[in-house]
mmCIF file of C-alpha atoms in Angstrom:
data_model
loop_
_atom_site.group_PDB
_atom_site.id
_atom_site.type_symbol
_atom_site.label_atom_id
_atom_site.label_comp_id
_atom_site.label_asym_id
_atom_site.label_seq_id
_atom_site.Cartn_x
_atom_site.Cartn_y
_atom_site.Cartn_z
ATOM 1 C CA UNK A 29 7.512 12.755 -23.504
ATOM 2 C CA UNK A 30 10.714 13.040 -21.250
ATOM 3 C CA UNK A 31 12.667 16.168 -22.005
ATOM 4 C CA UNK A 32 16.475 16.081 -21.967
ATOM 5 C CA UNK A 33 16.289 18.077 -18.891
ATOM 6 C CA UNK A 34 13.481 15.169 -17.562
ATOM 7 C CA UNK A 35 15.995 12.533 -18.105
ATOM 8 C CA UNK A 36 18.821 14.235 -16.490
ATOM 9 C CA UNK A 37 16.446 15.008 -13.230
ATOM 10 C CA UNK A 38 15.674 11.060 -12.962
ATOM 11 C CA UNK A 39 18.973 9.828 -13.192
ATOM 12 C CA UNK A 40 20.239 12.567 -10.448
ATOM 13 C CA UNK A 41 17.826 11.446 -8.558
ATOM 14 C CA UNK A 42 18.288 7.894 -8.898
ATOM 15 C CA UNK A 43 21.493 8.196 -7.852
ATOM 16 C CA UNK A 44 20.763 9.700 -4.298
ATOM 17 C CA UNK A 45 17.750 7.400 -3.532
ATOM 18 C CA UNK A 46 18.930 4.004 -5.789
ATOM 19 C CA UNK A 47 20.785 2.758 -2.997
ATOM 20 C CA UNK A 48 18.042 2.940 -1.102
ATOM 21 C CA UNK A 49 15.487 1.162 -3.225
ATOM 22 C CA UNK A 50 14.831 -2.061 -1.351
ATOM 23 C CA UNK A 51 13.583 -0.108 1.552
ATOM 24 C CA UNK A 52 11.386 2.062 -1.320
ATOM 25 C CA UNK A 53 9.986 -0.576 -3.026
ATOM 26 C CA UNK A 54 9.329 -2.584 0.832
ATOM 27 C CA UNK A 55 7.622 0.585 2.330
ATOM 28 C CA UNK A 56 5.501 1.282 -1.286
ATOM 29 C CA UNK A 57 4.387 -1.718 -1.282
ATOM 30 C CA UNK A 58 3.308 -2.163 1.824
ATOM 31 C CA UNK A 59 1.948 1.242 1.754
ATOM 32 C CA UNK A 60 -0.319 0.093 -1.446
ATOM 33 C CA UNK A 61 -1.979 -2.852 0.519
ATOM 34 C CA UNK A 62 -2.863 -0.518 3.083
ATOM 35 C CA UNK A 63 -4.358 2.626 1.499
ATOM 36 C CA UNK A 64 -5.523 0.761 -1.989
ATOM 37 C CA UNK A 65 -6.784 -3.232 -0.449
ATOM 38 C CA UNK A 66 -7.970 -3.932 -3.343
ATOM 39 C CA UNK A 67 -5.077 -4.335 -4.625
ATOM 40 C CA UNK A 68 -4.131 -7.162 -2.711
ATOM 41 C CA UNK A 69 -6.104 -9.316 -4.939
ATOM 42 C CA UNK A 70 -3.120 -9.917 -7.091
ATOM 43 C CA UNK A 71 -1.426 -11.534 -4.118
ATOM 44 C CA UNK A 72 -3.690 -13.919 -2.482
ATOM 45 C CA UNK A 73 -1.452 -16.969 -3.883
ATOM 46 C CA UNK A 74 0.888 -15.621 -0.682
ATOM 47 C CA UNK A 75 0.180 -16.876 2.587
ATOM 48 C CA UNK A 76 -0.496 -13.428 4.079
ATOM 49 C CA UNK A 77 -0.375 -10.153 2.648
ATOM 50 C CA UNK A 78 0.723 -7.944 4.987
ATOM 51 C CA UNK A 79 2.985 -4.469 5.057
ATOM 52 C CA UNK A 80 6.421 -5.790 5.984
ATOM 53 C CA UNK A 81 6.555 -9.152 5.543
ATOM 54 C CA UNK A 82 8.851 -11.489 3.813
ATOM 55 C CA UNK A 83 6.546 -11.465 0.420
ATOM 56 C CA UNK A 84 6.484 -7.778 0.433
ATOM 57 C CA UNK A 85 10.316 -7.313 1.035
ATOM 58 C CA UNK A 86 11.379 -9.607 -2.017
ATOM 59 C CA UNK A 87 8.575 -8.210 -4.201
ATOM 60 C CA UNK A 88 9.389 -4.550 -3.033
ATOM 61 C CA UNK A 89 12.699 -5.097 -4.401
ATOM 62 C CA UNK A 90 12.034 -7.188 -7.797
ATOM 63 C CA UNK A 91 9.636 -4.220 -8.594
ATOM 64 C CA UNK A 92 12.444 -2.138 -7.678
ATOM 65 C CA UNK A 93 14.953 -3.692 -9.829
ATOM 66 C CA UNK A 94 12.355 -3.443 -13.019
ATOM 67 C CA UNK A 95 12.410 0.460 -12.459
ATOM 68 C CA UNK A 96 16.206 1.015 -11.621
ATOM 69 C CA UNK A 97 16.469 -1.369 -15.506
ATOM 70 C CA UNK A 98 14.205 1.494 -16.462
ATOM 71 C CA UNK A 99 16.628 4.340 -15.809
ATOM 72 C CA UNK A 100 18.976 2.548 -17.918
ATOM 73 C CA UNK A 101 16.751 1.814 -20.555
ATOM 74 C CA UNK A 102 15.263 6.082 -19.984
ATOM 75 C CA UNK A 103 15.963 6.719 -24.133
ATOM 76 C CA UNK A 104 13.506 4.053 -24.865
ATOM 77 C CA UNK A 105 11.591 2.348 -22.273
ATOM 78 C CA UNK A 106 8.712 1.005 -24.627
ATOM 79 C CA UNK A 107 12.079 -1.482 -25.901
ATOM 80 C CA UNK A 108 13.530 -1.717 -23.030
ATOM 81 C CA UNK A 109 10.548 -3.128 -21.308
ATOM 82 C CA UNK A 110 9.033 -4.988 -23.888
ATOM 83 C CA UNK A 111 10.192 -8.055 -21.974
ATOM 84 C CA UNK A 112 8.828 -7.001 -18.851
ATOM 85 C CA UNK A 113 5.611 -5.943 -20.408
ATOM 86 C CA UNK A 114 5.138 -9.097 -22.432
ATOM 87 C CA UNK A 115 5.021 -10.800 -18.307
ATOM 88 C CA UNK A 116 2.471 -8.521 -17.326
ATOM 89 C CA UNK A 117 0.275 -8.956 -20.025
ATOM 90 C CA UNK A 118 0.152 -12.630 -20.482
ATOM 91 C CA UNK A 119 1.233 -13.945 -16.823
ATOM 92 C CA UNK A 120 0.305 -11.175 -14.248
ATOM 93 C CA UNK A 121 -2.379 -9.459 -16.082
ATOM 94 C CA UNK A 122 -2.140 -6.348 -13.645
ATOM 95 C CA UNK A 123 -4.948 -4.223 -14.555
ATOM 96 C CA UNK A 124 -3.171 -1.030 -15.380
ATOM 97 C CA UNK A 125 -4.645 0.988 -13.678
ATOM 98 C CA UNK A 126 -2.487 -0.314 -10.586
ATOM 99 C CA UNK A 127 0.359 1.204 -11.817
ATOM 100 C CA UNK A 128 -0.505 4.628 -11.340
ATOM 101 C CA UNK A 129 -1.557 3.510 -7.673
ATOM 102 C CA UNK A 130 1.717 2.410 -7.173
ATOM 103 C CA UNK A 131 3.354 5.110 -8.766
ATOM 104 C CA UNK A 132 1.752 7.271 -6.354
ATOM 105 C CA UNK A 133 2.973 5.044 -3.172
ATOM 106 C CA UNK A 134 6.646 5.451 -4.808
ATOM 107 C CA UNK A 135 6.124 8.806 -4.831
ATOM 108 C CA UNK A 136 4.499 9.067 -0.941
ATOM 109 C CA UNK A 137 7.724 7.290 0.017
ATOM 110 C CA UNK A 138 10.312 9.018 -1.416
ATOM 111 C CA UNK A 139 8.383 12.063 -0.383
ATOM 112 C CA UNK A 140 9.108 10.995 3.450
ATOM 113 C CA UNK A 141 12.477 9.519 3.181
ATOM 114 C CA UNK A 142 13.912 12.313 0.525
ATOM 115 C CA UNK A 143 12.082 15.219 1.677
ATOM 116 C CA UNK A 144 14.815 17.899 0.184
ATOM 117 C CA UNK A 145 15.750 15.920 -2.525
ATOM 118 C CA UNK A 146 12.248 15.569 -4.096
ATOM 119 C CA UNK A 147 11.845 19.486 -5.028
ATOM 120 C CA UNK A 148 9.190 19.994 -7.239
ATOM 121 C CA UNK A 149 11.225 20.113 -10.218
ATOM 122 C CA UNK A 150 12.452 16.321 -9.399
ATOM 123 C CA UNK A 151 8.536 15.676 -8.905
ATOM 124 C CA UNK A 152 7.423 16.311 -12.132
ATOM 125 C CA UNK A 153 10.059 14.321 -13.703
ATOM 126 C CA UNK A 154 10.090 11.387 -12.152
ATOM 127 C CA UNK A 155 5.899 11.267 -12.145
ATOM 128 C CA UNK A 156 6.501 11.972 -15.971
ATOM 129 C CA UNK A 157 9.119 9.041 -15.869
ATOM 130 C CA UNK A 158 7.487 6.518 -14.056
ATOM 131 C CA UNK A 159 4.148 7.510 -15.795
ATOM 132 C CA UNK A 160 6.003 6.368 -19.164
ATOM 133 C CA UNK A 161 7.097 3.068 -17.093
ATOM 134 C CA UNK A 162 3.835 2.654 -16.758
ATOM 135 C CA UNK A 163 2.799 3.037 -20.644
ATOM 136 C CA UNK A 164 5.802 1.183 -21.991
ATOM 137 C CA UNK A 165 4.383 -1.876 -19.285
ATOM 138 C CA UNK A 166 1.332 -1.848 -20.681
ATOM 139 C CA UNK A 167 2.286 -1.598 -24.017
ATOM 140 C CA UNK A 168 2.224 -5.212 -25.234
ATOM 141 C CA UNK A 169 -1.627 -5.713 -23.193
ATOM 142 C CA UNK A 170 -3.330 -5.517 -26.768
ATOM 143 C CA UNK B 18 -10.457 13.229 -19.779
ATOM 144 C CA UNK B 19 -7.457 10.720 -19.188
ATOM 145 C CA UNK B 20 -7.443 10.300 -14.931
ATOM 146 C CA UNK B 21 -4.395 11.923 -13.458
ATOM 147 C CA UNK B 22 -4.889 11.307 -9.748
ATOM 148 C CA UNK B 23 -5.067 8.132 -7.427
ATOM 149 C CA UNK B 24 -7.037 10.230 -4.704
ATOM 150 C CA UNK B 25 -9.982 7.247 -3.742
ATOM 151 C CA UNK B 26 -12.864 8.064 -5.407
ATOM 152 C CA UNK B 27 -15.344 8.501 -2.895
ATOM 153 C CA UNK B 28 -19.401 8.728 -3.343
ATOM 154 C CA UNK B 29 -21.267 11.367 -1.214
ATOM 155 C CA UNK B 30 -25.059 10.937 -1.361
ATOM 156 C CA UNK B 31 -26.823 13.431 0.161
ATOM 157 C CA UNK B 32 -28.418 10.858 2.475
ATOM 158 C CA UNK B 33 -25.217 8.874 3.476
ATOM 159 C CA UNK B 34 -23.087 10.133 5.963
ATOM 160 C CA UNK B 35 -19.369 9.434 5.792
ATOM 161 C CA UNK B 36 -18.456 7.233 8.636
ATOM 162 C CA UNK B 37 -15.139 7.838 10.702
ATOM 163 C CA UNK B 38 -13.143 5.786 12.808
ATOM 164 C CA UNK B 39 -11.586 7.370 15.810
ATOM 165 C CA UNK B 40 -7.957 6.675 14.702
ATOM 166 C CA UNK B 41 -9.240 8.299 11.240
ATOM 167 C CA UNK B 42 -10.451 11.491 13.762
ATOM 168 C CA UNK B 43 -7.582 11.539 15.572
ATOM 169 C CA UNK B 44 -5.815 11.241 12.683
ATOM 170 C CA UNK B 45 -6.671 14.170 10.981
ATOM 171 C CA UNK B 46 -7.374 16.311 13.982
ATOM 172 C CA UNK B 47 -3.503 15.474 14.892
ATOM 173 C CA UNK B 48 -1.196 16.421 10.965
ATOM 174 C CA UNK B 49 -3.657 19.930 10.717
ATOM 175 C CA UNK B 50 -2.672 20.409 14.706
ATOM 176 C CA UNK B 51 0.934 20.100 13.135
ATOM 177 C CA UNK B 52 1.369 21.642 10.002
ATOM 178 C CA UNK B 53 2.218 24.851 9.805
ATOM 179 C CA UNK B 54 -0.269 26.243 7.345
ATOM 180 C CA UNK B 55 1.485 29.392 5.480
ATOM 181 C CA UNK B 56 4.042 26.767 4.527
ATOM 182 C CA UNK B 57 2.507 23.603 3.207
ATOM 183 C CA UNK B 58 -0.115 25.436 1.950
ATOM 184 C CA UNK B 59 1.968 27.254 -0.633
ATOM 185 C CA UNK B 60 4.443 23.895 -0.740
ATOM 186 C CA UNK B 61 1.306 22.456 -2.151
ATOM 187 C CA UNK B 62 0.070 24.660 -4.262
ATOM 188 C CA UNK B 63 3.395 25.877 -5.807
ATOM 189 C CA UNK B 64 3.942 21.939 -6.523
ATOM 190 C CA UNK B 65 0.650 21.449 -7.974
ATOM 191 C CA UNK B 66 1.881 24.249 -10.508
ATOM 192 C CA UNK B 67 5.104 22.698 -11.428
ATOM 193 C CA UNK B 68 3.860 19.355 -11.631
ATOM 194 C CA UNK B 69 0.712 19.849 -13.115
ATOM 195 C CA UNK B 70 1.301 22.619 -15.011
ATOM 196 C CA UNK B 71 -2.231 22.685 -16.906
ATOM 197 C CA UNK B 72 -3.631 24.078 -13.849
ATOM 198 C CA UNK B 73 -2.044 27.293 -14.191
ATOM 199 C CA UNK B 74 -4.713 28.091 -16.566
ATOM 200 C CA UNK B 75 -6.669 29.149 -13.493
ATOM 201 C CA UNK B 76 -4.013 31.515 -11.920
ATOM 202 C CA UNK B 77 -4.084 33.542 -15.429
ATOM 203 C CA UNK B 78 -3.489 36.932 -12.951
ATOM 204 C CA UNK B 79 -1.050 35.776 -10.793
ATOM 205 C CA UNK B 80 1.662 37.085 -12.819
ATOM 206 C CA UNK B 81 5.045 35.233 -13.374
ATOM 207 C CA UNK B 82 4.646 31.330 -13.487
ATOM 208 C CA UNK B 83 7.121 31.209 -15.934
ATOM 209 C CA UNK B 84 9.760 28.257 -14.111
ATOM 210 C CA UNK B 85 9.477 26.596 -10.741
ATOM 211 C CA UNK B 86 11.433 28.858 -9.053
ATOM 212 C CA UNK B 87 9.428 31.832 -9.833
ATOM 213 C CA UNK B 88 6.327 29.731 -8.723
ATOM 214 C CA UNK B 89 7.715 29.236 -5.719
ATOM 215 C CA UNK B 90 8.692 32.764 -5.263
ATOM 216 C CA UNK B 91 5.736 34.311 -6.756
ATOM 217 C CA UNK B 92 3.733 35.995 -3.300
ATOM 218 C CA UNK B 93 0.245 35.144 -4.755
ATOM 219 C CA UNK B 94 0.749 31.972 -5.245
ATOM 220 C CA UNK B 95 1.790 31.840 -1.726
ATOM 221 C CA UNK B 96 -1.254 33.674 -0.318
ATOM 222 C CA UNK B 97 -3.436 31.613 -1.784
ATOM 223 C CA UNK B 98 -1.717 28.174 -0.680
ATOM 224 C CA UNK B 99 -2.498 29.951 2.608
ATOM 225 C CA UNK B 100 -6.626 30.648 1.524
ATOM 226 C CA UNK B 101 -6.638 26.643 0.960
ATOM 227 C CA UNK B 102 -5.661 25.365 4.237
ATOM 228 C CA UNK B 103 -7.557 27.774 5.826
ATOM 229 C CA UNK B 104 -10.670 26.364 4.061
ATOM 230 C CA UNK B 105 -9.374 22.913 4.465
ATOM 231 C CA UNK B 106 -9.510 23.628 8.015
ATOM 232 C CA UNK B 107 -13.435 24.365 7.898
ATOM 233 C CA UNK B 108 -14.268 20.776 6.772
ATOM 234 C CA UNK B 109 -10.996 19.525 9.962
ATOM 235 C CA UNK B 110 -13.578 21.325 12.012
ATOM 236 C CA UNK B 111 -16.836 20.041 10.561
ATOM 237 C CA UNK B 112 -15.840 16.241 9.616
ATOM 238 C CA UNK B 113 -19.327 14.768 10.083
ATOM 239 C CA UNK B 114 -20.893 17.420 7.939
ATOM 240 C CA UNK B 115 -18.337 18.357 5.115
ATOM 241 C CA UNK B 116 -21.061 18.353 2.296
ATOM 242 C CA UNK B 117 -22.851 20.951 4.118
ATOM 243 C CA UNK B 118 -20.038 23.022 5.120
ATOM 244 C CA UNK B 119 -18.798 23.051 1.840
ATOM 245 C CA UNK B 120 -21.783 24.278 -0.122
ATOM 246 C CA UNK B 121 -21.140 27.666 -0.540
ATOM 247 C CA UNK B 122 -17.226 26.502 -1.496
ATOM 248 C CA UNK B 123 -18.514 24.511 -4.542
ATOM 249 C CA UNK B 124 -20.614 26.969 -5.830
ATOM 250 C CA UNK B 125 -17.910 29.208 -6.015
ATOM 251 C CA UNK B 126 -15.580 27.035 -7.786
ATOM 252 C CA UNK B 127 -17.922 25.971 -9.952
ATOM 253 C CA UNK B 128 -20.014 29.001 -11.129
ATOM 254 C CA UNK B 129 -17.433 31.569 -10.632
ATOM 255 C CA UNK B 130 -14.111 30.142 -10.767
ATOM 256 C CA UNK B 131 -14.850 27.606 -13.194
ATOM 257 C CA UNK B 132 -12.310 25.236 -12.136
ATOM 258 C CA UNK B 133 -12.609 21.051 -13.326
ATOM 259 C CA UNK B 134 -13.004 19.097 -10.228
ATOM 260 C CA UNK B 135 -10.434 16.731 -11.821
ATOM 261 C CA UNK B 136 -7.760 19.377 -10.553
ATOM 262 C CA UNK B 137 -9.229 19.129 -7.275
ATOM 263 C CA UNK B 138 -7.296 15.599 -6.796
ATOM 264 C CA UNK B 139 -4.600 16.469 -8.471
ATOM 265 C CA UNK B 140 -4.085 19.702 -5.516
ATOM 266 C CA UNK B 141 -4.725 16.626 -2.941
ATOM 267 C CA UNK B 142 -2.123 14.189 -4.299
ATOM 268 C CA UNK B 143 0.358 17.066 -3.891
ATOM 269 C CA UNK B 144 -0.941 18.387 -0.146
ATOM 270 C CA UNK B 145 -0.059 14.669 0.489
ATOM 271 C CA UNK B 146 3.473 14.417 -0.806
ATOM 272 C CA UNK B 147 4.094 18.180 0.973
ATOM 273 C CA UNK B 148 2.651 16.627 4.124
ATOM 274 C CA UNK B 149 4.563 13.164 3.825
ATOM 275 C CA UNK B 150 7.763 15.369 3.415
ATOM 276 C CA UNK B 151 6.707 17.162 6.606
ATOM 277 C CA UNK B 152 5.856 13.816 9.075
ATOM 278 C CA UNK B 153 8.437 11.328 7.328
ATOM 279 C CA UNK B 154 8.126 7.990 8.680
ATOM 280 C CA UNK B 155 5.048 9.155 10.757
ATOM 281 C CA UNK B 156 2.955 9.301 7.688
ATOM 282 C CA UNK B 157 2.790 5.429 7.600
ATOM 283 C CA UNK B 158 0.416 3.809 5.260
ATOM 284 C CA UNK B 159 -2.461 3.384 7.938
ATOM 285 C CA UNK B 160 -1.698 7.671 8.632
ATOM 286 C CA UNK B 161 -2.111 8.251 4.772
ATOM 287 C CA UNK B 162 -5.188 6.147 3.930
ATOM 288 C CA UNK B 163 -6.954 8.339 6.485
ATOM 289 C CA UNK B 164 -5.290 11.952 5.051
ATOM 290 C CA UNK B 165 -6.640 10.203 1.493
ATOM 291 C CA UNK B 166 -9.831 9.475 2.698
ATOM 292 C CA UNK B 167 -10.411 12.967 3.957
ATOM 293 C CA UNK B 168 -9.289 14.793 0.989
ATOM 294 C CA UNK B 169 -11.524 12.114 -1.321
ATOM 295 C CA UNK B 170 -14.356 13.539 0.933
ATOM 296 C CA UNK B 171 -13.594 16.948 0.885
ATOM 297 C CA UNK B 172 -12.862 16.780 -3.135
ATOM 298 C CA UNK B 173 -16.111 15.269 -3.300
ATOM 299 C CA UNK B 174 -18.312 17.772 -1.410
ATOM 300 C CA UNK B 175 -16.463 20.515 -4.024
ATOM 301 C CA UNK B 176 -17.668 18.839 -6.830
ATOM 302 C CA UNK B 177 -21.057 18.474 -5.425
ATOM 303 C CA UNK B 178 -22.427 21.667 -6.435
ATOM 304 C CA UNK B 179 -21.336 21.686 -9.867
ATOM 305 C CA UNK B 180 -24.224 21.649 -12.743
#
């Protein structure tokens, strides 16, 4: 579970990168569809699925905006996402698996654009973080 | 064993050879051209460590892992980031026969060092975040998907030995 010192990490992150998250969530995206195509299976109701492109901007940053509601909600994410989880389980069904793939593409990026921001110590706490994103999403799958 | 890593899981058979485009060559030939190997190598390791921090169980006589800094500042750890690339560098030189090359290499981690190929991947996903640090926007999507594939090979001929 996140440590006090976890939490604190996160949010000092956040508040370098945060600014920057449409740009994140466009280039983690896109990344995704490239290095993982299967997972562009969840978007073949678009008319093309390509890195960069209008879809991938405005999903890029409504993904984006469910983990920047997950800083604030960082005390007790299974709650604060219970909405958010409820959609993925009964309308998206995202296998989820596929959020550990893209928690490794929003790691990638902020690798490249942050390079001396993300030490190691702001690694592990925002893979710990984003890994308890993930559970608290799939909480409500059965 | 819960997965930790999002390395592609790629199947070696002894009698299928791993096919590589030329941008995938080119690719990899070009970032281990670049990268300075006494410093990502540690970077990587020394991350692996902090992130990961099970897999200290295999650096037992490395001395003091106690916080991130001293991981960082702790010479073995360093050295042997160093060891890594240089043995990563074997299978940059031997793409079309990586299995082979790394028969000897398996057998060693397996029989002597002991180590659970799971923590194989979980060393790659971290030599890719040191090395996306290192190119920035040149490690673009198309760039990592052929660093993933080759570290999905290599992590697979490692394993190979194991019985």
């Amino acid at each position: 579970s996140l440590s006090e010192k976890n939490k604190a990490a996160v949010k000092a992150l956040w508040s370098k990168i945060g600014k920057s998250s449409d740009a994140i969530g466009n280039d983690a995206l896109s990344r995704m569809i490239v290095v993982y195509p299967q997972t562009k299976t969840y978007f073949s109701h678009w008319p093309e699925v390509t890195p960069g492109s209008p879809h991938i901007k405005a999903h890029g940053k409504k993904v984006m905006g469910g983990i920047a509601l997950a800083v604030t909600k960082i005390d007790d994410l299974k709650t604060g996402l219970s909405e958010l989880s409820e959609q993925h389980a009964y309308k998206l069904r995202v296998d989820p698996a596929n959020f550990k793939t893209l928690n490794h593409c929003i790691l990638v990026v902020i690798s490249t654009m942050f390079p001396k921001e993300f030490t190691p110590e702001a690694h592990v706490s925002l893979d710990k973080f984003l890994s308890g994103v993930a559970l608290a999403l799939a909480d409500r799958y059965r | 064993m819960p997965e930790n890593s999002v390395s592609a899981d790629l199947q070696t058979e002894s009698d299928k050879m791993v096919e590589w485009t030329d941008f995938e060559r080119n690719t990899i030939q070009d970032i281990f051209s670049r990268i300075e190997y006494d410093v990502v190598g540690p970077a990587a390791l020394a991350r692996c460590l902090v992130v990961y921090p099970w897999t200290q169980r295999y650096f037992g006589g490395f001395g003091n892992l106690y916080n991130a800094a001293a991981i960082k500042g702790n010479p073995m750890v360093s050295k042997h980031g160093t060891t890594i690339l240089n043995g990563l560098e074997r299978a940059v030189k031997n793409m079309d026969d990586i299995t082979n090359t790394y028969a000897e290499l398996s057998v060693l981690h397996s029989e002597k060092l002991h180590v659970d190929p799971d923590n194989f991947k979980l060393l790659a996903d971290c030599l890719t975040i040191v090395v996306a640090a290192q190119l920035g926007n040149e490690f673009t999507g198309e760039v990592q998907a052929a660093f993933q594939k080759f570290l999905a090979v290599v992590v697979s001929a490692l394993g190979r030995q194991y019985r």
